[in-house]
Short mmCIF file of C-alpha atoms in Angstrom, two decimals:
data_model
loop_
_atom_site.label_atom_id
_atom_site.label_comp_id
_atom_site.label_asym_id
_atom_site.label_seq_id
_atom_site.Cartn_x
_atom_site.Cartn_y
_atom_site.Cartn_z
CA MET A 266 11.83 -166.19 -6.74
CA LYS A 267 8.26 -165.53 -5.37
CA ASN A 268 6.67 -167.71 -8.24
CA SER A 269 8.64 -170.80 -7.23
CA SER A 270 8.23 -170.51 -3.62
CA TRP A 271 4.22 -170.29 -3.63
CA PRO A 272 3.46 -173.72 -4.44
CA ILE A 273 5.99 -175.03 -2.08
CA ARG A 274 4.50 -172.82 0.75
CA SER A 275 1.13 -173.83 0.22
CA LEU A 276 1.95 -177.44 -0.28
CA LEU A 277 4.02 -177.73 2.93
CA PRO A 278 0.92 -177.37 5.20
CA ILE A 279 -1.18 -179.81 3.30
CA SER A 280 1.59 -182.36 3.26
CA GLY A 281 1.75 -182.09 7.20
CA LEU A 282 -1.96 -182.52 7.40
CA ALA A 283 -1.98 -185.58 5.02
CA LEU A 284 0.94 -187.00 6.90
CA PHE A 285 -0.98 -186.65 10.25
CA ILE A 286 -4.05 -188.24 8.70
CA VAL A 287 -1.69 -191.15 7.09
CA LEU A 288 -0.49 -191.75 10.66
CA TRP A 289 -3.97 -191.55 12.48
CA GLN A 290 -5.27 -194.47 9.81
CA ILE A 291 -2.22 -196.73 10.66
CA LEU A 292 -2.79 -196.23 14.58
CA SER A 293 -6.35 -196.74 14.02
CA GLY A 294 -5.77 -200.00 12.48
CA LEU A 295 -3.57 -201.18 15.38
CA TYR A 296 -6.03 -200.14 18.05
CA ASN A 297 -9.93 -201.05 18.80
CA HIS A 298 -12.05 -198.35 17.18
CA VAL A 299 -13.33 -197.27 20.74
CA ILE A 300 -9.81 -196.19 21.59
CA ILE A 301 -8.91 -194.77 18.04
CA PRO A 302 -11.58 -194.42 15.59
CA SER A 303 -10.43 -194.12 11.90
CA PRO A 304 -10.55 -190.79 10.06
CA VAL A 305 -13.31 -192.27 7.89
CA GLU A 306 -15.42 -193.21 11.08
CA VAL A 307 -14.86 -189.68 12.28
CA VAL A 308 -15.96 -188.02 8.85
CA ARG A 309 -18.95 -190.40 8.93
CA SER A 310 -19.88 -189.70 12.36
CA PHE A 311 -19.62 -185.83 11.88
CA TYR A 312 -21.76 -186.16 8.74
CA GLY A 313 -24.30 -188.15 10.95
CA LEU A 314 -24.37 -185.55 13.29
CA ALA A 315 -24.67 -182.60 10.95
CA VAL A 316 -27.31 -184.09 8.48
CA GLY A 317 -29.29 -185.35 11.76
CA GLY A 318 -29.32 -181.56 12.97
CA GLU A 319 -27.77 -182.78 16.11
CA LEU A 320 -24.67 -180.55 15.37
CA TRP A 321 -26.47 -177.51 14.90
CA GLU A 322 -28.89 -178.20 17.94
CA GLN A 323 -26.03 -178.59 20.26
CA GLY A 324 -23.66 -176.22 18.61
CA ARG A 325 -25.97 -173.26 18.84
CA HIS A 326 -25.99 -173.29 22.54
CA SER A 327 -22.21 -173.52 22.84
CA ILE A 328 -22.06 -170.53 20.35
CA ALA A 329 -24.44 -168.34 22.19
CA ARG A 330 -22.82 -169.12 25.52
CA GLY A 331 -19.50 -168.51 24.05
CA LEU A 332 -20.41 -165.45 22.65
CA ALA A 333 -22.33 -163.98 25.51
CA GLY A 334 -19.44 -164.67 27.79
CA PHE A 335 -16.88 -163.31 25.45
CA GLY A 336 -18.94 -160.28 24.72
CA LEU A 337 -19.37 -159.51 28.22
CA ALA A 338 -15.63 -159.71 28.82
CA VAL A 339 -15.00 -157.33 25.85
CA ALA A 340 -17.55 -154.99 27.16
CA ALA A 341 -16.50 -155.22 30.85
CA GLY A 342 -12.66 -155.41 30.07
CA THR A 343 -12.01 -152.74 27.61
CA PRO A 344 -13.07 -149.99 30.01
CA LEU A 345 -11.42 -151.53 32.87
CA GLY A 346 -8.32 -151.86 30.94
CA LEU A 347 -8.21 -147.97 29.84
CA LEU A 348 -9.20 -147.20 33.32
CA ILE A 349 -6.11 -149.10 34.96
CA GLY A 350 -3.80 -147.74 32.02
CA LEU A 351 -4.91 -144.20 32.45
CA ASN A 352 -5.41 -143.95 36.39
CA PRO A 353 -2.58 -144.73 38.81
CA VAL A 354 -5.05 -145.24 41.64
CA ALA A 355 -7.44 -147.53 39.44
CA ALA A 356 -4.24 -149.52 38.66
CA SER A 357 -3.22 -150.12 42.26
CA LEU A 358 -6.83 -150.90 43.03
CA PHE A 359 -7.60 -153.33 40.19
CA ARG A 360 -4.30 -154.87 38.99
CA PRO A 361 -4.12 -157.21 41.86
CA VAL A 362 -7.95 -158.33 41.44
CA VAL A 363 -6.84 -158.82 37.53
CA VAL A 364 -3.81 -161.07 38.34
CA ILE A 365 -5.75 -163.30 41.16
CA LEU A 366 -8.89 -163.80 38.37
CA GLN A 367 -5.93 -164.92 35.99
CA VAL A 368 -4.16 -167.40 38.37
CA THR A 369 -7.27 -168.75 39.92
CA PRO A 370 -7.84 -172.54 38.91
CA LEU A 371 -10.47 -172.98 36.54
CA ILE A 372 -12.06 -176.07 38.50
CA SER A 373 -12.47 -173.50 41.62
CA TRP A 374 -14.59 -171.12 39.24
CA LEU A 375 -16.51 -174.08 38.06
CA LEU A 376 -17.33 -175.27 41.42
CA LEU A 377 -18.03 -171.44 42.74
CA ALA A 378 -20.12 -170.90 39.81
CA MET A 379 -22.31 -173.91 40.42
CA ILE A 380 -22.90 -172.73 43.98
CA TRP A 381 -23.21 -169.19 43.27
CA ILE A 382 -25.36 -168.87 39.87
CA GLY A 383 -26.78 -172.43 39.26
CA PHE A 384 -25.68 -174.92 36.55
CA SER A 385 -27.43 -173.19 33.50
CA GLY A 386 -25.34 -170.00 33.73
CA VAL A 387 -21.95 -171.73 34.50
CA PRO A 388 -20.66 -171.91 31.03
CA VAL A 389 -21.14 -168.05 30.34
CA PHE A 390 -19.78 -167.34 33.69
CA ILE A 391 -16.47 -169.63 33.10
CA VAL A 392 -16.01 -168.07 29.57
CA PHE A 393 -16.28 -164.58 31.20
CA VAL A 394 -13.59 -165.05 33.97
CA THR A 395 -11.30 -166.76 31.58
CA THR A 396 -10.98 -164.30 28.83
CA VAL A 397 -11.75 -160.81 30.80
CA PRO A 398 -8.09 -160.99 32.04
CA LEU A 399 -6.94 -161.20 28.67
CA ILE A 400 -8.91 -158.30 27.41
CA VAL A 401 -7.96 -156.19 30.48
CA ILE A 402 -4.01 -157.00 30.05
CA ASN A 403 -4.05 -156.28 26.46
CA VAL A 404 -5.72 -153.12 26.77
CA PHE A 405 -3.75 -151.97 29.52
CA GLN A 406 -0.65 -152.51 27.68
CA GLY A 407 -2.00 -150.50 24.62
CA VAL A 408 -2.65 -147.57 26.81
CA ASN A 409 0.86 -148.00 28.16
CA SER A 410 2.45 -148.00 24.85
CA ILE A 411 0.93 -144.57 24.01
CA GLU A 412 3.99 -142.12 22.73
CA GLN A 413 4.43 -139.20 25.36
CA GLN A 414 5.34 -137.38 22.21
CA LEU A 415 2.03 -137.34 20.72
CA LEU A 416 0.36 -136.60 23.98
CA GLN A 417 2.58 -133.32 24.41
CA MET A 418 1.72 -132.48 20.78
CA ALA A 419 -1.92 -132.63 21.62
CA SER A 420 -1.48 -130.42 24.52
CA VAL A 421 0.25 -127.68 22.52
CA PHE A 422 -2.30 -127.93 19.94
CA ARG A 423 -4.81 -127.66 22.86
CA ILE A 424 -6.94 -130.73 22.10
CA GLY A 425 -9.60 -131.29 24.63
CA LYS A 426 -9.43 -134.64 26.84
CA ALA A 427 -12.48 -136.31 25.17
CA ARG A 428 -10.69 -136.01 21.68
CA VAL A 429 -7.44 -137.00 22.90
CA LEU A 430 -9.11 -140.37 24.48
CA ARG A 431 -10.81 -140.73 20.91
CA GLU A 432 -8.37 -139.83 18.54
CA ILE A 433 -5.20 -140.93 20.26
CA TYR A 434 -5.76 -143.33 22.99
CA LEU A 435 -8.24 -145.63 21.07
CA PRO A 436 -6.55 -145.87 17.84
CA GLN A 437 -3.53 -146.45 19.86
CA VAL A 438 -5.20 -149.45 21.73
CA ALA A 439 -7.08 -150.84 18.79
CA PRO A 440 -4.44 -153.39 17.97
CA TYR A 441 -3.70 -154.47 21.29
CA LEU A 442 -7.41 -154.93 22.12
CA LEU A 443 -7.84 -156.99 18.61
CA ALA A 444 -4.70 -159.19 19.93
CA GLY A 445 -6.53 -159.56 23.42
CA ILE A 446 -9.88 -160.49 21.55
CA SER A 447 -7.85 -163.15 19.54
CA ASN A 448 -6.30 -164.48 22.39
CA ALA A 449 -9.77 -164.49 23.92
CA LEU A 450 -11.53 -166.14 21.28
CA GLY A 451 -8.99 -168.87 21.34
CA VAL A 452 -9.57 -169.71 24.83
CA THR A 453 -13.60 -169.18 24.57
CA TRP A 454 -14.52 -172.30 22.90
CA LYS A 455 -12.53 -174.44 25.05
CA ALA A 456 -13.67 -172.90 28.15
CA VAL A 457 -17.24 -173.30 27.08
CA ALA A 458 -16.90 -177.20 26.26
CA MET A 459 -15.14 -177.71 29.43
CA ALA A 460 -17.97 -175.84 31.43
CA GLU A 461 -20.63 -177.59 29.65
CA PHE A 462 -19.12 -181.00 30.29
CA LEU A 463 -19.33 -180.38 34.00
CA SER A 464 -22.48 -178.38 34.40
CA VAL A 465 -25.24 -178.54 31.81
CA GLN A 466 -27.34 -180.90 29.63
CA ALA A 467 -27.05 -179.19 26.35
CA GLY A 468 -24.20 -177.89 24.27
CA ILE A 469 -21.16 -179.29 22.61
CA GLY A 470 -19.51 -180.18 25.96
CA ALA A 471 -22.66 -181.81 27.25
CA SER A 472 -23.05 -184.10 24.11
CA MET A 473 -19.29 -185.06 24.71
CA ALA A 474 -19.97 -186.18 28.04
CA VAL A 475 -22.63 -188.37 26.68
CA ALA A 476 -20.31 -189.60 23.99
CA ARG A 477 -17.74 -190.68 26.57
CA ILE A 478 -20.39 -192.41 28.74
CA ASN A 479 -21.71 -194.52 25.52
CA LEU A 480 -18.02 -195.00 24.37
CA GLU A 481 -18.87 -193.53 20.93
CA THR A 482 -15.42 -192.47 20.68
CA ALA A 483 -16.15 -191.42 16.90
CA ASP A 484 -18.39 -188.69 18.02
CA LEU A 485 -16.20 -187.50 20.74
CA PHE A 486 -13.91 -186.76 17.83
CA ALA A 487 -16.44 -185.36 15.63
CA TRP A 488 -17.31 -182.95 18.60
CA THR A 489 -13.82 -182.15 18.81
CA ALA A 490 -13.57 -181.32 15.29
CA SER A 491 -16.52 -178.74 15.72
CA LEU A 492 -14.91 -176.81 18.26
CA ILE A 493 -11.65 -176.67 16.33
CA GLY A 494 -13.75 -175.62 13.46
CA LEU A 495 -15.31 -172.81 15.52
CA GLY A 496 -11.93 -171.59 16.65
CA LEU A 497 -10.63 -171.54 13.05
CA VAL A 498 -13.61 -169.60 11.80
CA THR A 499 -13.37 -167.19 14.31
CA ASP A 500 -9.75 -166.65 14.06
CA ARG A 501 -9.99 -166.26 10.30
CA LEU A 502 -12.83 -163.85 10.71
CA LEU A 503 -10.92 -161.61 13.26
CA SER A 504 -7.78 -161.60 11.33
CA TYR A 505 -9.76 -160.52 8.06
CA LEU A 506 -11.34 -157.68 10.18
CA THR A 507 -8.11 -156.62 11.77
CA ARG A 508 -6.58 -156.54 7.98
CA ARG A 509 -9.54 -154.50 6.94
CA LYS A 510 -9.58 -151.85 9.73
CA LEU A 511 -5.80 -151.27 10.28
CA SER A 512 -3.59 -152.14 7.65
CA HIS A 513 -4.05 -148.87 5.98
CA TRP A 514 -2.06 -147.20 8.53
CA MET A 515 -0.01 -149.79 10.54
CA MET B 615 6.24 -102.39 27.99
CA ILE B 616 6.92 -105.09 30.18
CA ASP B 617 4.33 -107.15 27.89
CA SER B 618 6.54 -106.82 24.94
CA LEU B 619 9.19 -109.45 26.19
CA ILE B 620 9.25 -112.85 27.05
CA GLU B 621 11.56 -113.14 29.83
CA PHE B 622 13.25 -116.09 31.77
CA GLU B 623 14.26 -114.83 35.03
CA GLN B 624 16.85 -117.14 37.05
CA VAL B 625 15.44 -120.08 35.48
CA HIS B 626 16.69 -123.50 36.92
CA LYS B 627 15.78 -126.61 35.14
CA ALA B 628 17.00 -130.33 35.61
CA LEU B 629 16.05 -133.06 33.63
CA GLY B 630 16.72 -136.34 35.81
CA GLN B 631 20.26 -135.96 37.15
CA THR B 632 21.18 -133.15 34.14
CA ARG B 633 21.02 -129.78 35.31
CA VAL B 634 20.30 -128.48 31.81
CA LEU B 635 19.69 -124.69 32.63
CA ASP B 636 21.15 -123.19 35.82
CA ASP B 637 20.20 -119.68 36.81
CA PHE B 638 19.40 -118.80 33.14
CA SER B 639 17.82 -115.40 32.15
CA PHE B 640 17.37 -114.06 28.90
CA SER B 641 14.34 -112.08 27.03
CA ALA B 642 12.99 -112.22 23.61
CA GLY B 643 11.43 -109.34 21.80
CA LYS B 644 7.69 -110.35 20.81
CA ASN B 645 6.63 -110.20 17.42
CA LYS B 646 10.14 -110.51 16.62
CA ILE B 647 12.24 -113.59 15.42
CA PHE B 648 14.35 -114.67 18.21
CA CYS B 649 17.09 -117.51 17.18
CA ILE B 650 18.89 -119.76 19.49
CA ILE B 651 22.18 -121.42 18.41
CA GLY B 652 24.70 -123.45 20.33
CA PRO B 653 26.04 -126.89 20.80
CA SER B 654 23.96 -129.98 21.11
CA GLY B 655 22.98 -130.72 24.56
CA CYS B 656 23.01 -127.15 25.79
CA GLY B 657 19.49 -126.80 26.53
CA LYS B 658 17.88 -125.42 23.59
CA THR B 659 15.12 -127.79 23.25
CA THR B 660 14.73 -127.28 26.94
CA ILE B 661 13.98 -123.82 26.50
CA LEU B 662 11.52 -124.24 23.89
CA GLN B 663 9.52 -126.97 26.18
CA LEU B 664 9.52 -124.24 29.02
CA MET B 665 8.05 -121.67 26.67
CA ALA B 666 5.26 -124.13 25.36
CA GLY B 667 4.36 -124.96 28.79
CA LEU B 668 5.35 -128.63 28.36
CA GLU B 669 8.01 -128.41 31.31
CA GLN B 670 7.93 -126.35 34.43
CA PRO B 671 11.02 -124.54 35.78
CA ASP B 672 12.48 -125.94 39.11
CA ALA B 673 12.92 -122.44 40.33
CA GLY B 674 12.72 -118.69 38.59
CA HIS B 675 10.20 -117.16 36.38
CA ILE B 676 9.04 -117.21 32.88
CA THR B 677 6.86 -114.10 31.97
CA GLY B 678 4.99 -112.87 28.99
CA LEU B 679 3.76 -116.11 28.00
CA ALA B 680 0.11 -115.66 29.60
CA GLY B 681 -2.77 -115.90 26.97
CA GLN B 682 -0.29 -116.66 24.12
CA ARG B 683 -1.37 -119.34 21.58
CA VAL B 684 1.53 -121.51 20.92
CA SER B 685 2.22 -123.47 17.71
CA TYR B 686 5.18 -125.95 17.68
CA VAL B 687 7.52 -127.68 15.16
CA PHE B 688 8.89 -130.43 17.24
CA GLN B 689 12.31 -132.00 16.31
CA GLU B 690 10.25 -135.25 15.27
CA PRO B 691 7.51 -135.00 13.11
CA ARG B 692 5.12 -136.47 15.87
CA LEU B 693 2.38 -137.17 13.39
CA LEU B 694 -0.72 -139.49 14.16
CA PRO B 695 -0.30 -142.55 12.04
CA TRP B 696 -3.74 -143.36 11.98
CA LYS B 697 -4.62 -140.03 10.32
CA THR B 698 -3.89 -139.33 6.70
CA VAL B 699 -1.88 -136.19 5.80
CA ALA B 700 -4.94 -133.92 5.60
CA GLY B 701 -6.40 -135.73 8.78
CA ASN B 702 -3.62 -134.64 10.75
CA LEU B 703 -3.85 -130.77 9.91
CA ASP B 704 -7.77 -131.34 10.41
CA PHE B 705 -6.84 -132.96 13.81
CA VAL B 706 -5.39 -129.72 15.15
CA LEU B 707 -7.74 -127.30 13.34
CA ARG B 708 -10.93 -128.53 14.11
CA ASP B 709 -11.66 -126.92 17.29
CA VAL B 710 -10.35 -123.65 16.31
CA VAL B 711 -11.31 -122.83 12.71
CA THR B 712 -14.62 -122.90 10.65
CA PRO B 713 -14.98 -125.81 8.40
CA ALA B 714 -14.79 -123.77 5.23
CA GLU B 715 -11.69 -121.95 6.51
CA ARG B 716 -10.31 -125.16 7.32
CA GLN B 717 -10.54 -126.61 3.89
CA LYS B 718 -9.03 -123.55 2.49
CA LEU B 719 -6.23 -123.70 5.14
CA ILE B 720 -5.50 -127.27 4.66
CA LYS B 721 -5.34 -126.93 0.73
CA GLY B 722 -3.31 -123.98 0.90
CA TYR B 723 -0.61 -125.11 3.22
CA LEU B 724 -0.22 -128.50 1.79
CA SER B 725 0.07 -127.14 -1.82
CA THR B 726 2.78 -124.82 -0.51
CA MET B 727 4.68 -127.59 0.98
CA GLY B 728 4.11 -129.89 -2.05
CA LEU B 729 1.77 -132.41 -0.18
CA TYR B 730 -1.44 -131.75 -1.56
CA GLU B 731 -1.39 -134.99 -3.97
CA TYR B 732 -0.56 -136.90 -0.73
CA ARG B 733 -3.38 -135.66 1.07
CA ASP B 734 -5.26 -138.92 1.52
CA SER B 735 -1.98 -140.99 2.22
CA TYR B 736 -0.95 -141.99 5.78
CA PRO B 737 2.13 -140.99 7.44
CA LYS B 738 3.83 -144.59 7.08
CA ALA B 739 3.94 -143.91 3.07
CA LEU B 740 5.73 -140.53 3.61
CA SER B 741 9.51 -140.06 3.55
CA GLY B 742 11.57 -138.38 6.38
CA GLY B 743 11.62 -134.93 4.70
CA MET B 744 7.57 -135.25 3.81
CA LYS B 745 6.85 -136.04 7.42
CA GLN B 746 8.92 -133.18 8.57
CA ARG B 747 7.12 -130.89 5.82
CA LEU B 748 3.66 -131.99 6.93
CA ALA B 749 4.77 -131.32 10.85
CA ILE B 750 5.67 -127.51 9.61
CA CYS B 751 2.44 -127.08 7.70
CA ARG B 752 0.41 -128.17 10.94
CA ALA B 753 2.44 -125.56 12.94
CA PHE B 754 2.05 -122.89 10.47
CA ALA B 755 -1.52 -123.44 9.68
CA PHE B 756 -2.63 -123.63 13.61
CA PRO B 757 -3.43 -119.93 14.62
CA HIS B 758 -0.71 -118.67 17.12
CA ASP B 759 0.97 -115.77 18.74
CA LEU B 760 3.93 -117.75 19.40
CA LEU B 761 5.64 -120.15 17.01
CA LEU B 762 8.34 -122.40 18.62
CA LEU B 763 10.73 -124.22 15.84
CA ASP B 764 13.16 -126.75 16.96
CA GLU B 765 15.40 -127.45 14.10
CA PRO B 766 12.50 -127.50 11.83
CA PHE B 767 14.43 -127.90 8.48
CA LYS B 768 17.06 -130.36 9.62
CA SER B 769 15.98 -133.24 7.41
CA LEU B 770 15.47 -131.16 4.43
CA ASP B 771 17.86 -130.46 1.47
CA MET B 772 19.49 -127.34 1.07
CA PRO B 773 17.46 -125.51 -1.62
CA LEU B 774 14.20 -126.52 0.33
CA ARG B 775 15.74 -125.15 3.31
CA LEU B 776 16.48 -121.63 1.74
CA GLY B 777 13.11 -121.62 0.35
CA LEU B 778 11.25 -122.15 3.74
CA VAL B 779 13.58 -119.74 5.42
CA ARG B 780 12.26 -117.16 2.73
CA TYR B 781 8.70 -118.47 3.53
CA VAL B 782 9.08 -117.84 7.12
CA VAL B 783 10.22 -114.56 6.41
CA LYS B 784 7.29 -113.64 4.07
CA MET B 785 4.82 -115.19 6.75
CA TRP B 786 6.37 -113.12 9.35
CA GLN B 787 6.15 -109.97 7.38
CA ALA B 788 2.33 -110.62 6.44
CA ALA B 789 1.66 -111.13 10.08
CA PRO B 790 4.19 -110.38 12.65
CA ARG B 791 4.57 -112.78 15.48
CA THR B 792 6.81 -114.11 17.94
CA ILE B 793 8.97 -116.69 16.58
CA VAL B 794 11.63 -118.70 18.53
CA PHE B 795 13.85 -120.63 15.86
CA VAL B 796 16.46 -123.11 17.39
CA THR B 797 18.84 -124.23 14.88
CA HIS B 798 22.31 -125.64 14.45
CA ASP B 799 22.78 -123.68 11.04
CA ILE B 800 24.20 -120.31 11.24
CA MET B 801 23.08 -118.97 7.93
CA GLU B 802 19.50 -119.86 8.85
CA ALA B 803 19.77 -118.03 11.97
CA LEU B 804 21.55 -114.96 10.10
CA LEU B 805 18.82 -114.77 7.27
CA LEU B 806 15.88 -114.82 9.93
CA GLY B 807 16.72 -113.69 13.41
CA HIS B 808 16.29 -110.19 14.80
CA GLN B 809 18.08 -111.44 17.50
CA ILE B 810 20.56 -114.28 17.67
CA MET B 811 21.41 -116.00 21.19
CA VAL B 812 24.58 -117.89 20.97
CA LEU B 813 24.96 -120.38 23.84
CA SER B 814 27.74 -121.99 25.36
CA ALA B 815 28.25 -126.02 25.89
CA ARG B 816 27.27 -127.14 29.39
CA PRO B 817 26.92 -125.46 31.92
CA THR B 818 24.81 -123.38 29.67
CA GLU B 819 25.56 -119.59 29.47
CA ILE B 820 24.78 -116.96 26.98
CA ARG B 821 28.08 -116.20 24.97
CA GLU B 822 26.45 -113.31 22.89
CA THR B 823 23.21 -112.22 21.57
CA ILE B 824 23.52 -110.69 18.41
CA GLU B 825 21.12 -107.96 17.49
CA LEU B 826 20.31 -107.45 13.68
CA ASP B 827 18.07 -104.81 12.71
CA LEU B 828 18.93 -105.27 9.05
CA PRO B 829 15.67 -105.85 6.99
CA HIS B 830 15.42 -109.19 5.59
CA GLU B 831 15.40 -108.12 2.00
CA GLN B 832 18.74 -106.82 2.53
CA ARG B 833 20.36 -109.79 4.00
CA ASN B 834 22.79 -111.54 1.81
CA VAL B 835 25.01 -114.10 2.99
CA GLY B 836 27.69 -113.21 0.64
CA GLU B 837 27.60 -109.34 1.80
CA GLU B 838 28.50 -107.61 5.04
CA PRO B 839 27.61 -107.68 7.82
CA LEU B 840 26.46 -111.31 7.24
CA THR B 841 29.99 -112.71 6.54
CA SER B 842 31.52 -111.16 9.30
CA LEU B 843 28.99 -112.20 11.64
CA TYR B 844 28.84 -115.95 10.13
CA ALA B 845 32.74 -115.91 10.85
CA LYS B 846 32.56 -114.64 14.33
CA MET B 847 29.58 -117.03 14.92
CA LEU B 848 31.56 -119.94 13.60
CA ALA B 849 34.44 -119.30 15.97
CA MET B 850 32.36 -119.20 19.05
CA LEU B 851 30.52 -122.38 18.10
CA GLU B 852 33.98 -124.13 17.52
CA THR B 853 35.36 -123.04 20.72
CA GLU B 854 32.38 -124.36 22.49
CA ASN B 855 32.22 -127.75 20.40
CA LYS B 856 36.11 -128.11 21.48
CA LYS B 857 34.74 -128.56 25.23
CA TYR B 858 32.84 -131.62 24.01
CA TYR B 859 35.20 -132.94 21.61
CA PRO B 860 38.80 -132.27 22.83
CA GLY B 861 40.28 -134.20 20.09
CA LEU B 862 38.95 -132.33 17.13
#
């Protein structure tokens, strides 16, 4: 049963992708290449950017900004989520703020960031404000999922507060934090490109702005592909780490 | 003399809307085995939780618990899923036992309960009975003055239950400490208890407290006085059960 289903299981996604490319090829034949470039043109454009060094030159800015904003969000969001989960006063104090953070339109943040911190810092700031609520909310849910029975057990055996936090709360929160990180990474590369598009001269988003002005649609597709690639690589890396760290007990 | 007893004096305790204990008083001798038996839902677990300090009485007093180190086998195993079998024991022992002593305790108790070869496994890989055995190891290994056992042998097979009852007896004889043992099993109570408190269905009252001074070696389920005590307790529990299930 297992043997017969595996080639089908791995063939299906590939067939789906192939179908998509075929449709793309057909559509590109119907329209001008400025509107829809063919897959071959996009691959050629991507190859040109990669070999010419442009891909890395622009990409490294985006990667650095994305990781900085995302790293700050994890560093600030994790303790904040723990605090909100553990302390009812902190919960009533910070939860509305987190909700407001989450529902504020991205464009407002973009404009405010340009006024407050200048153009160069906008992408990092945008990634931070869009990902920090995801981290906080997931960590908070992790804390809420703690079994009272385990806490009672620890209190009977007189385990100190620091050890309860480290050996009960943190392991319980870990899978939730990783889910939050996964959501946050999914948003990071989109947010960084959007912010770069509107605010700075370098980076994938800025290069997309240039490609748009010059009507180099194939380049636009190539940059998009690089963003998709970034998202896939970080997502795979994260699920690999999750499996290595948590699968032995989950 | 007052310190040789754990006493509940007119204790009231409600959990949510349910008044579990109402003006409830009893005393248990220290360094003796005190068994509590009664129908489900009559408040046995609540009594243990009050003794462990996990719940506070709404009114009334509980005395004789000051300075007592408590160990507890809960109705559920309550293991940490992210720690191994040995790690779960190490978790409770780390702050109270030296490292060398700890290794010895862990190895000793795990071997006794047939879990030593599983010491590096995680709880998810254990059966229900194995988890319960590990919870028993944890409670026995933790240094205590008062051991609370809430139907600890529930999910285990008959020969193992008997073996564990004998093991508790041996443990108690080696170092007599207060043990409060909640069970549904009349035989376990008769083989272990110095005192057996039989509770009624709610509203909870003490039907009878049986004093059993017979040394453990002389207790045999097939002989007097255990046979007639067995019959008597079974009759009492059946009467109480009828209040819950009038159709049976």
